[in-house]
Short mmCIF file of N, CA and C and ligand atoms in Angstrom, two decimals:
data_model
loop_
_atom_site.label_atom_id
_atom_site.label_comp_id
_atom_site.label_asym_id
_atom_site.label_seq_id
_atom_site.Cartn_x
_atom_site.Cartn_y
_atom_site.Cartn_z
N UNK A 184 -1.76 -13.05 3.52
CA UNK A 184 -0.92 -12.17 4.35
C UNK A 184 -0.77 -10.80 3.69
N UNK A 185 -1.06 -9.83 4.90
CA UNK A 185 -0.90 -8.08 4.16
C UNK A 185 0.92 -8.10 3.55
N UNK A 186 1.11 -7.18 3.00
CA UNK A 186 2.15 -6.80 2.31
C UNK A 186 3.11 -6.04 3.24
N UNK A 187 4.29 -6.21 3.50
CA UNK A 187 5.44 -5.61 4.54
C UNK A 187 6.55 -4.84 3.63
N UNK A 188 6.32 -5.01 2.51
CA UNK A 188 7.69 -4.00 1.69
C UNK A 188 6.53 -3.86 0.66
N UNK A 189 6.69 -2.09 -0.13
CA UNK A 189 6.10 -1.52 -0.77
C UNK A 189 7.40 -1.27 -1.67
N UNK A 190 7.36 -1.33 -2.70
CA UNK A 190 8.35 -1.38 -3.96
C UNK A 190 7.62 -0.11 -4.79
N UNK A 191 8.31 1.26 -4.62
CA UNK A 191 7.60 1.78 -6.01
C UNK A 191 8.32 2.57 -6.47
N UNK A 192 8.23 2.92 -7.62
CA UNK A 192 8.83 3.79 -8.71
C UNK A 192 8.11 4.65 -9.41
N UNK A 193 9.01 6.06 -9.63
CA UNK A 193 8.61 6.87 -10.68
C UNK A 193 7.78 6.30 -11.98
N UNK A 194 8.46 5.62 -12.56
CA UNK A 194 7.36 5.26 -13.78
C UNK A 194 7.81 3.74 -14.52
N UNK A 195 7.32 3.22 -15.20
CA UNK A 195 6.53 1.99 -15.67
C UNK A 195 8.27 1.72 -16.36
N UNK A 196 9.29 2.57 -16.95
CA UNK A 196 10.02 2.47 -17.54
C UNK A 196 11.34 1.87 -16.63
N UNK A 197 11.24 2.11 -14.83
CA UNK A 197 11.99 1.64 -14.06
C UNK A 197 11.82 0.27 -13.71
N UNK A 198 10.62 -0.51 -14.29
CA UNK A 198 10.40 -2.01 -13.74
C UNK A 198 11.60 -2.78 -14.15
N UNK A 199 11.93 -2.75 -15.55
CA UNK A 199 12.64 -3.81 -15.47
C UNK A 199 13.96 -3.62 -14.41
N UNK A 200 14.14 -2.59 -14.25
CA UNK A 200 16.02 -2.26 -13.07
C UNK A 200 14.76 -2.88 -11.99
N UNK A 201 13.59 -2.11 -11.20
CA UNK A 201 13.18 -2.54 -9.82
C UNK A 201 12.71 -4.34 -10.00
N UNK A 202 12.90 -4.92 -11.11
CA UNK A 202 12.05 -6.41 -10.82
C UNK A 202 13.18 -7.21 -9.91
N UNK A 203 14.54 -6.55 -10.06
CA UNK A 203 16.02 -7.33 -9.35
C UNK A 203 15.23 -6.90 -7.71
N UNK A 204 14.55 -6.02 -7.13
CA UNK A 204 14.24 -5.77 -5.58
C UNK A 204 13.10 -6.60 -5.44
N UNK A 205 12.05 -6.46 -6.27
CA UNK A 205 11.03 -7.51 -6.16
C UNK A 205 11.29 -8.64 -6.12
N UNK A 206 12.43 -9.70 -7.15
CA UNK A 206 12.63 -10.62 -7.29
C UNK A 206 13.61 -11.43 -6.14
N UNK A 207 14.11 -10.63 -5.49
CA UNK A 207 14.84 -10.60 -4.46
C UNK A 207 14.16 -10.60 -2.94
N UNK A 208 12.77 -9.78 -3.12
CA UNK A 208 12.00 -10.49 -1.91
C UNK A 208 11.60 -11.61 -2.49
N UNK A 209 10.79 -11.60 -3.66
CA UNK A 209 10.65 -13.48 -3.59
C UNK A 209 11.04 -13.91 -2.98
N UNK A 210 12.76 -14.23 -3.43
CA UNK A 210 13.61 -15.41 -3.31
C UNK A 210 13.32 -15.46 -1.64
N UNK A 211 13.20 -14.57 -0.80
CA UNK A 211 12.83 -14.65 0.92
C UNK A 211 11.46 -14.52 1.41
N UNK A 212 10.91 -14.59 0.11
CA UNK A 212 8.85 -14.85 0.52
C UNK A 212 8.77 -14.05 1.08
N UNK A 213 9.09 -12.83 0.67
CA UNK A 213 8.71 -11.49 1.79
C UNK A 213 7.66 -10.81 1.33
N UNK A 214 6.09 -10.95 1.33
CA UNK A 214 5.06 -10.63 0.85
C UNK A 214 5.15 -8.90 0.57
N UNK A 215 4.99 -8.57 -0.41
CA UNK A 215 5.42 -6.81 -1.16
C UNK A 215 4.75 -6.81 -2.36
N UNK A 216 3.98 -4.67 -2.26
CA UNK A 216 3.17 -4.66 -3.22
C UNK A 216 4.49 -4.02 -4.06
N UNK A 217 4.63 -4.00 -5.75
CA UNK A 217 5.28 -3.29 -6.64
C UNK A 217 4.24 -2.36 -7.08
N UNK A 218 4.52 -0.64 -7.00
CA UNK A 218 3.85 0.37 -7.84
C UNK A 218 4.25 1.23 -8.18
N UNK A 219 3.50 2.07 -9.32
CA UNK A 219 4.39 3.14 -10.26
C UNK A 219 3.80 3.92 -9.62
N UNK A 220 4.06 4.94 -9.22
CA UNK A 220 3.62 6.31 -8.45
C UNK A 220 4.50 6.95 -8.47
N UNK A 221 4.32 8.15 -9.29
CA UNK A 221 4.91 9.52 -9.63
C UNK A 221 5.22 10.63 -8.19
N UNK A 222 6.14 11.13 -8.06
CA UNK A 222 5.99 12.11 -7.24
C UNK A 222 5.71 13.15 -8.25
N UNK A 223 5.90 13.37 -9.17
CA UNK A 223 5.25 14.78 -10.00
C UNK A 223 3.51 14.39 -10.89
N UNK A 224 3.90 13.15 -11.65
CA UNK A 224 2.71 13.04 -12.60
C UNK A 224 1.72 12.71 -11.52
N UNK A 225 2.01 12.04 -10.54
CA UNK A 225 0.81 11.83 -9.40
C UNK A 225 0.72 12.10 -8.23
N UNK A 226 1.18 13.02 -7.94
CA UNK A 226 1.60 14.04 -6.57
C UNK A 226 0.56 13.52 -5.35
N UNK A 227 -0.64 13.38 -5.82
CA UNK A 227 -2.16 13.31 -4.32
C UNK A 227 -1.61 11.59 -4.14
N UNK A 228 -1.60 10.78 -5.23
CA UNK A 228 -1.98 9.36 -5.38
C UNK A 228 -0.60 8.75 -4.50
N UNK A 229 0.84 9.21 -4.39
CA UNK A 229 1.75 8.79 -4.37
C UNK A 229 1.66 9.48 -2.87
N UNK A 230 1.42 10.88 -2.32
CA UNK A 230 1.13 10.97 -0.73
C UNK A 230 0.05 10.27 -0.30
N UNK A 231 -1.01 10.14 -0.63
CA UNK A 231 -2.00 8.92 0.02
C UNK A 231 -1.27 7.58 0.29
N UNK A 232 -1.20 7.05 -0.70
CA UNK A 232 -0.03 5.83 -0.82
C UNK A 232 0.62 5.67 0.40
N UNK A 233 1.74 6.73 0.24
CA UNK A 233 2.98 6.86 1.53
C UNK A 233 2.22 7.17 2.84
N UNK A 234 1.38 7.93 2.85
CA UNK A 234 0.61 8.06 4.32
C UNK A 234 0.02 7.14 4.84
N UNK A 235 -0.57 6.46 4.00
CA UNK A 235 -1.43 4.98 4.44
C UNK A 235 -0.68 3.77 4.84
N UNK A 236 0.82 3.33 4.15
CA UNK A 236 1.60 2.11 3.96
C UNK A 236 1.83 1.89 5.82
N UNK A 237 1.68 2.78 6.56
CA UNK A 237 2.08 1.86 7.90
C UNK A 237 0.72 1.57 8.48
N UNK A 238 -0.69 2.21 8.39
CA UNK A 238 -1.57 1.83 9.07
C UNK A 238 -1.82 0.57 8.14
N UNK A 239 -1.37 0.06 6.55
CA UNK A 239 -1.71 -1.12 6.28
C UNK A 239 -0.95 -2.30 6.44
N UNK A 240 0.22 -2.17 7.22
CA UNK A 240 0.62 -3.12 8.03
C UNK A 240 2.50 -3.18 7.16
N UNK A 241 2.82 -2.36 6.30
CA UNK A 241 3.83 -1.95 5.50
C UNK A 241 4.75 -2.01 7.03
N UNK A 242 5.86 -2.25 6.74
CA UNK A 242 7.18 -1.89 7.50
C UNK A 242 8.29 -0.95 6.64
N UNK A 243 8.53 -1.43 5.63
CA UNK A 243 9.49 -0.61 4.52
C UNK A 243 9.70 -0.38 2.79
N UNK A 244 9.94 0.76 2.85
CA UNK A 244 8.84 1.47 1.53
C UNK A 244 10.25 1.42 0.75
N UNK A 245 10.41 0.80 -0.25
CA UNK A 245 11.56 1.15 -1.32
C UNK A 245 11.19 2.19 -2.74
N UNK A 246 11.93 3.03 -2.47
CA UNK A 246 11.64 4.48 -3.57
C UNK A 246 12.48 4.39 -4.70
N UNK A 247 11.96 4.37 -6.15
CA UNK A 247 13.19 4.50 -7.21
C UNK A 247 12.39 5.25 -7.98
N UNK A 248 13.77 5.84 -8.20
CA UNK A 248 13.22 7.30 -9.86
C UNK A 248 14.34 8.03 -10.03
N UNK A 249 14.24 8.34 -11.21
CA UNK A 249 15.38 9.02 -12.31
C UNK A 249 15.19 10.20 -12.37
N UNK A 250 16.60 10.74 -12.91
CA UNK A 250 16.43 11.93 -12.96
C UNK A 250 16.10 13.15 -12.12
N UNK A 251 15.46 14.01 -11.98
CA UNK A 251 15.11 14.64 -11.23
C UNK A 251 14.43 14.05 -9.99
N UNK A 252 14.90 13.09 -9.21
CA UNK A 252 14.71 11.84 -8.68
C UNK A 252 14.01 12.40 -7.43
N UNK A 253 12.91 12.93 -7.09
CA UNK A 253 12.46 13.26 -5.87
C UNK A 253 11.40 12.52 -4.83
N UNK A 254 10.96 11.06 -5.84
CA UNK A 254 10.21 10.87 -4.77
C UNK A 254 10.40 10.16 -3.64
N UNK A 255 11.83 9.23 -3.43
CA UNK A 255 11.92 9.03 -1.80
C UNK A 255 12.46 9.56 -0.96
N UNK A 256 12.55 11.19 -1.68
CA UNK A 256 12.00 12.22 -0.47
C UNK A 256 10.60 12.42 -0.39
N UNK A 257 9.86 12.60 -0.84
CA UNK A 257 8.28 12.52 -0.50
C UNK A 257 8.07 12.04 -0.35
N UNK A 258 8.26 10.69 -0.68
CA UNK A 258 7.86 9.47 0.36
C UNK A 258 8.19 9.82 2.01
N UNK A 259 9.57 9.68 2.28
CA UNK A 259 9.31 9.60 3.36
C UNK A 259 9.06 11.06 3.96
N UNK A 260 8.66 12.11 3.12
CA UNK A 260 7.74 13.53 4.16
C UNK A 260 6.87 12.93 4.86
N UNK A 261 5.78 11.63 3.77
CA UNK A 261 4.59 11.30 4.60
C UNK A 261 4.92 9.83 5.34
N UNK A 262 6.01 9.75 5.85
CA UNK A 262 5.32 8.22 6.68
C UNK A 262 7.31 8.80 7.67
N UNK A 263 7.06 7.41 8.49
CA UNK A 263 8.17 7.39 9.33
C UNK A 263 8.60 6.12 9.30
N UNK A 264 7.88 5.68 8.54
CA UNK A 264 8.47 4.12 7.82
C UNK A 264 9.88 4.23 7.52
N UNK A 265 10.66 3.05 7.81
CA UNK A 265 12.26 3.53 7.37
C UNK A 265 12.09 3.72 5.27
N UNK A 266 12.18 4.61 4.90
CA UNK A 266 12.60 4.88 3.31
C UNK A 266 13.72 4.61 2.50
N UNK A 267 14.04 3.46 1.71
CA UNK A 267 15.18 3.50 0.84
C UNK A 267 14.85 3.76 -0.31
N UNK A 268 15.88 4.97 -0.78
CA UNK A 268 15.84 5.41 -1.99
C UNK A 268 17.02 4.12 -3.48
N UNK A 269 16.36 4.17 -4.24
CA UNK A 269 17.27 3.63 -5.60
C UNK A 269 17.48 4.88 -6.38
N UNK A 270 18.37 5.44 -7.01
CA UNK A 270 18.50 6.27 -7.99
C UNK A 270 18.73 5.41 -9.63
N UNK A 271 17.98 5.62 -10.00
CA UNK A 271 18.02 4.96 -11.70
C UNK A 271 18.93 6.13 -12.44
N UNK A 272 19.11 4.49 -13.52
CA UNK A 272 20.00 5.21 -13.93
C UNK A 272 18.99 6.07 -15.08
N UNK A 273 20.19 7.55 -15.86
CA UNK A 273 19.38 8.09 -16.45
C UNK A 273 20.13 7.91 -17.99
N UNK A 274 19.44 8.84 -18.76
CA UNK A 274 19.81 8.59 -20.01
C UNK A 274 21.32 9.61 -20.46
N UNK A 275 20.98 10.95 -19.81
CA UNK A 275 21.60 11.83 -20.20
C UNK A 275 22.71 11.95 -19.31
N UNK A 276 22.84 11.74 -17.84
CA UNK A 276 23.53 11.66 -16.85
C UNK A 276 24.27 10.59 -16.41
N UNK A 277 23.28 9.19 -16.97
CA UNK A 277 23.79 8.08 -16.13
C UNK A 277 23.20 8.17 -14.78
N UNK A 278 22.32 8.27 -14.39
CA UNK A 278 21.97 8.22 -12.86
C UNK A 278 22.73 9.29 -11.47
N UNK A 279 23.53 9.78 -12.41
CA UNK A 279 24.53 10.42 -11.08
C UNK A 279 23.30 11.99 -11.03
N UNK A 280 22.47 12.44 -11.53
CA UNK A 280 21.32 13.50 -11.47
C UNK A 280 20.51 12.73 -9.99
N UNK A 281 19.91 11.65 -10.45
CA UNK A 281 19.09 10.57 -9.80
C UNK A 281 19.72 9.99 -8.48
N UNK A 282 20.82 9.77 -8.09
CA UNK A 282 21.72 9.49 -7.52
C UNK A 282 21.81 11.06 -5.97
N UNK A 283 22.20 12.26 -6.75
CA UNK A 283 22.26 13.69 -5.97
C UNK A 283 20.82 13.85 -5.84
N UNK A 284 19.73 13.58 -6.82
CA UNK A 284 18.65 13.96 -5.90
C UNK A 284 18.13 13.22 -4.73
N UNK A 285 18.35 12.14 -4.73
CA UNK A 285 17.85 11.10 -3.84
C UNK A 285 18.73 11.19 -2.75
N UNK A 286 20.35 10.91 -2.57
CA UNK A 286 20.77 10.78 -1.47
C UNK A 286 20.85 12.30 -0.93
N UNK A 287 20.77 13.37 -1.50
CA UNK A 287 21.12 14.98 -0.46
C UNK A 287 19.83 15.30 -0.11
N UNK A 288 19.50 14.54 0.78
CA UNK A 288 18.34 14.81 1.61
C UNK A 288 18.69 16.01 2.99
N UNK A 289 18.08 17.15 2.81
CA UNK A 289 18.37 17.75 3.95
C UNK A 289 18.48 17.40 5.48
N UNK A 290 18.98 17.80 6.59
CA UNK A 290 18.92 16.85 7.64
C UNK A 290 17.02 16.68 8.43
N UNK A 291 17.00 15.76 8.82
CA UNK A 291 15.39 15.86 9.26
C UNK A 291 14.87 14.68 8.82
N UNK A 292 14.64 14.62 7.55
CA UNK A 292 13.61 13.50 6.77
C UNK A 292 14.85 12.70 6.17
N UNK A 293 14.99 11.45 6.57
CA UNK A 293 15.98 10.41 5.83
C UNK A 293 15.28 9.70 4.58
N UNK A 294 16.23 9.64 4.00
CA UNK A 294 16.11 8.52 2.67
C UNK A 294 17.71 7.92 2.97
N UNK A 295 17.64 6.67 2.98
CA UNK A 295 18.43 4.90 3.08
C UNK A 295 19.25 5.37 1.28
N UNK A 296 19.93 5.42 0.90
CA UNK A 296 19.80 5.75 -0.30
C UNK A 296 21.24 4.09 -1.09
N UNK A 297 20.88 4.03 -1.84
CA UNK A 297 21.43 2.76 -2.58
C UNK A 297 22.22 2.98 -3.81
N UNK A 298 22.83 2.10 -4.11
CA UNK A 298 23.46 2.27 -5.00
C UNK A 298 22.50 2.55 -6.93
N UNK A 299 23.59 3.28 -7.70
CA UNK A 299 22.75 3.35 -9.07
C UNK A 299 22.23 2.01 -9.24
N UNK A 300 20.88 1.96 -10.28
CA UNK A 300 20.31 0.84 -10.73
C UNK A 300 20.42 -0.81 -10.07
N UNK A 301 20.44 -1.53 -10.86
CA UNK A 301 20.12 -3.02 -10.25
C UNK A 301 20.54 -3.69 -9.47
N UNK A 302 22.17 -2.78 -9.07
CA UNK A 302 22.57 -3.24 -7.96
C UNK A 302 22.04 -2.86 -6.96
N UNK A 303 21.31 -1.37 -6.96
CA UNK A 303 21.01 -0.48 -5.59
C UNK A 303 19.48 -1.62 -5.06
N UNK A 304 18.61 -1.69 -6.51
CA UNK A 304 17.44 -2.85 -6.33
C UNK A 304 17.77 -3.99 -5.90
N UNK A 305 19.07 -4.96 -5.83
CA UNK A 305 18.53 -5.94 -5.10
C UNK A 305 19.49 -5.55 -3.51
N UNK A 306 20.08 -4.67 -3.47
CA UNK A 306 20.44 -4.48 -2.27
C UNK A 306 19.73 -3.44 -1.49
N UNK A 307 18.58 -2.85 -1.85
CA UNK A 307 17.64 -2.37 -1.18
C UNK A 307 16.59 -3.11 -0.71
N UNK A 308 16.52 -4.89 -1.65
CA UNK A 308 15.69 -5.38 -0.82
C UNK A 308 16.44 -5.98 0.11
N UNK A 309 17.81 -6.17 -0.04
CA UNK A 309 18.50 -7.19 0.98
C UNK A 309 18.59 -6.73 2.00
N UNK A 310 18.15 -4.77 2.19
CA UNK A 310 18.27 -4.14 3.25
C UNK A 310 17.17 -3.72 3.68
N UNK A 311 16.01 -4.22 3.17
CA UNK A 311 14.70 -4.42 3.82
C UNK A 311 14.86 -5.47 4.83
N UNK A 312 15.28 -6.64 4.03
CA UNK A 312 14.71 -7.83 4.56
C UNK A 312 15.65 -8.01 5.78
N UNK A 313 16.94 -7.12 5.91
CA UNK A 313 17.64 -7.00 7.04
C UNK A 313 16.49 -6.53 8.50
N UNK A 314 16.20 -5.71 7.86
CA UNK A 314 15.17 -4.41 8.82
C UNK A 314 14.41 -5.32 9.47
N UNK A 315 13.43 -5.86 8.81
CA UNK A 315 12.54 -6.98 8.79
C UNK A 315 13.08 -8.24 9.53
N UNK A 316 14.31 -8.38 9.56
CA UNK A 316 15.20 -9.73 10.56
C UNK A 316 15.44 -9.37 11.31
N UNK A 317 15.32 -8.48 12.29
CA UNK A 317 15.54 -7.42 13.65
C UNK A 317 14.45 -8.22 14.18
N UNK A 318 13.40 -8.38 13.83
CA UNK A 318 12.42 -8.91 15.00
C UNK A 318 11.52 -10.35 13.79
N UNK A 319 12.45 -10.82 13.39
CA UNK A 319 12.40 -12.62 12.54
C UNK A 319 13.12 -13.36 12.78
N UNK A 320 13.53 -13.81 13.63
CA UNK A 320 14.70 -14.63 13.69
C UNK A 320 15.32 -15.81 12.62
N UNK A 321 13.73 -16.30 12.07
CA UNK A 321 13.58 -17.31 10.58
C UNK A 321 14.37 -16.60 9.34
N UNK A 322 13.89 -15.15 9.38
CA UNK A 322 15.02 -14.22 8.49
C UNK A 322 16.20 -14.46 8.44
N UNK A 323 16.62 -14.05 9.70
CA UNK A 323 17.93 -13.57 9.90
C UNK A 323 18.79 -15.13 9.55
N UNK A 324 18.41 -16.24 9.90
CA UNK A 324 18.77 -17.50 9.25
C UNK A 324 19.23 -17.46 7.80
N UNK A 325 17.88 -17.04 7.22
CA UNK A 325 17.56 -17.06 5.67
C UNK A 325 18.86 -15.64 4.96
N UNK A 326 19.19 -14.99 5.97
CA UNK A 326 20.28 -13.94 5.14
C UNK A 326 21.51 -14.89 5.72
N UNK A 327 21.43 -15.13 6.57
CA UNK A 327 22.94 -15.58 6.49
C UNK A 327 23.31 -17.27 5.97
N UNK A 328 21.94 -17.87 5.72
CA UNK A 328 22.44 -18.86 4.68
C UNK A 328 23.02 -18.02 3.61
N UNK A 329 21.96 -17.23 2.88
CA UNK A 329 22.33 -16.62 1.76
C UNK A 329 23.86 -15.85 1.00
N UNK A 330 24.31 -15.48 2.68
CA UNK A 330 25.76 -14.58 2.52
C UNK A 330 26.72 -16.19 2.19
N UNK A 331 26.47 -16.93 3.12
CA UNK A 331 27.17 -18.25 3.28
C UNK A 331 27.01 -18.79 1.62
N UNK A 332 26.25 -18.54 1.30
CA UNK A 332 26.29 -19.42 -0.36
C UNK A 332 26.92 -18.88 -1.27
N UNK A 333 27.18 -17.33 -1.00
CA UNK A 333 27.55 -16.34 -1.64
C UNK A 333 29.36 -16.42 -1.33
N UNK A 334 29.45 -16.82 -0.27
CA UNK A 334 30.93 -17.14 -0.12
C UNK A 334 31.67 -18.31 -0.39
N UNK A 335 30.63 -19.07 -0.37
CA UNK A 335 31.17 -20.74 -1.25
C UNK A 335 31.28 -20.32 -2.42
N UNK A 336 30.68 -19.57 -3.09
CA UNK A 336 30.61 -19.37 -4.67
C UNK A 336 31.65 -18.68 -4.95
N UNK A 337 32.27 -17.76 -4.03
CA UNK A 337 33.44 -17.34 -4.40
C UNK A 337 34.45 -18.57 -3.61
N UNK A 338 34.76 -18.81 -2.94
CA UNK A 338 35.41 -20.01 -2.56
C UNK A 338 36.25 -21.15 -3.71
N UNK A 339 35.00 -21.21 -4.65
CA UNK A 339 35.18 -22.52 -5.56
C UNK A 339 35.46 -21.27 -7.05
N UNK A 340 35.47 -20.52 -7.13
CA UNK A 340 35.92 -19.37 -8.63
C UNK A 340 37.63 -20.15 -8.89
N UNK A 341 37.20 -20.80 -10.31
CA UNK A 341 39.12 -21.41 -10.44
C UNK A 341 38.77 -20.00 -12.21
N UNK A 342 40.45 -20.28 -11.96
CA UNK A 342 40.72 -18.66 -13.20
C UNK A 342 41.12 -19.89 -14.03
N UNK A 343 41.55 -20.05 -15.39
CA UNK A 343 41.97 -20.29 -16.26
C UNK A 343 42.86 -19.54 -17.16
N UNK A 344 43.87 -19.75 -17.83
CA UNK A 344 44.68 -19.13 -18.29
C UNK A 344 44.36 -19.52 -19.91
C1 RP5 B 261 11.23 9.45 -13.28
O1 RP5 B 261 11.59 9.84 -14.56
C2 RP5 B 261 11.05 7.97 -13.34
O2 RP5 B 261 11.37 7.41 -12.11
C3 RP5 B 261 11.96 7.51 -14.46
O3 RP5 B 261 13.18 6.96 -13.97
C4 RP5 B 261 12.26 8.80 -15.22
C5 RP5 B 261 11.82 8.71 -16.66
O4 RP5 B 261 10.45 8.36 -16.71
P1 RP5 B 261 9.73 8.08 -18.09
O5 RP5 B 261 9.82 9.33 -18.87
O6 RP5 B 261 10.46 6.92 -18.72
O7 RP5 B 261 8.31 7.71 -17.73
O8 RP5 B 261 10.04 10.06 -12.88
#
């Protein structure tokens, strides 16, 4: 089966925060390629990429990068694929640099934009795989077992003193 979520990031140093979005389609067998593609160090490689992901059967492109965080705005210049941005966190800022570049997208071209780091990754895939349950009905099952397990688990939390 072709690939329906494209996972990529600025650089090789964001995998371990993006493996929580990858690992998170797992857990819903949602077939997705993970790649490092630069919007600066690889400017041609990362618009080919984004231009191509819907004629290869892609539905939704998840964007993460730090810092001067621009590429899921270039991502979505080239496609009309819905785009969610992750802002990583950074070293010097904490992600809040990464964070303003990604979500102040001028009006026109959207970026989905998520929360800093590993939370924004697995809730950017949980908001793929939403997108993707609009026309799955087997999905939309599979998220709301998931919320449902998520509320037993708080359900049964005893405090101790
Ligand atoms: C961005 O710059 C990447 O997305 C990464 O978060 C940040 C730092 O990259 P490295 O210098 O670690 O490769 O492009």
């Amino acid at each position: 089966m072709s690939a329906l979520v494209a996972v990529m990031m600025g650089s090789r140093s964001d995998w371990d925060v993006m493996r929580a979005a990858s690992d998170t389609l797992e857990k819903f067998g949602i077939e997705h390629e993970n790649r490092v593609l630069s919007a600066h160090r690889s400017p041609k490689l990362t618009a080919d990429y984004a231009s191509s992901a819907e004629q290869r059967g892609i539905e939704v492109i998840i964007a993460a990068a730090g810092g001067a965080a621009h590429l899921a705005g270039v991502v979505a210049a080239h496609t009309i694929l819905p785009v969610l941005g992750v802002p990583m966190e950074s070293a010097s800022l904490k992600g809040l640099d990464s964070l303003l570049s990604t979500v102040q997208m001028p009006g026109g071209i959207p970026v989905g934009t998520l929360a800093i780091g590993k939370p924004g990754a697995t809730n950017a895939a949980l908001l793929a795989i939403a997108i993707l349950a609009l026309k799955r009905p087997e999905l939309k099952e599979h998220l709301r077992a998931f919320r449902a397990e998520q509320a037993e688990k708080i359900a049964k939390e005893v405090l101790t003193r």
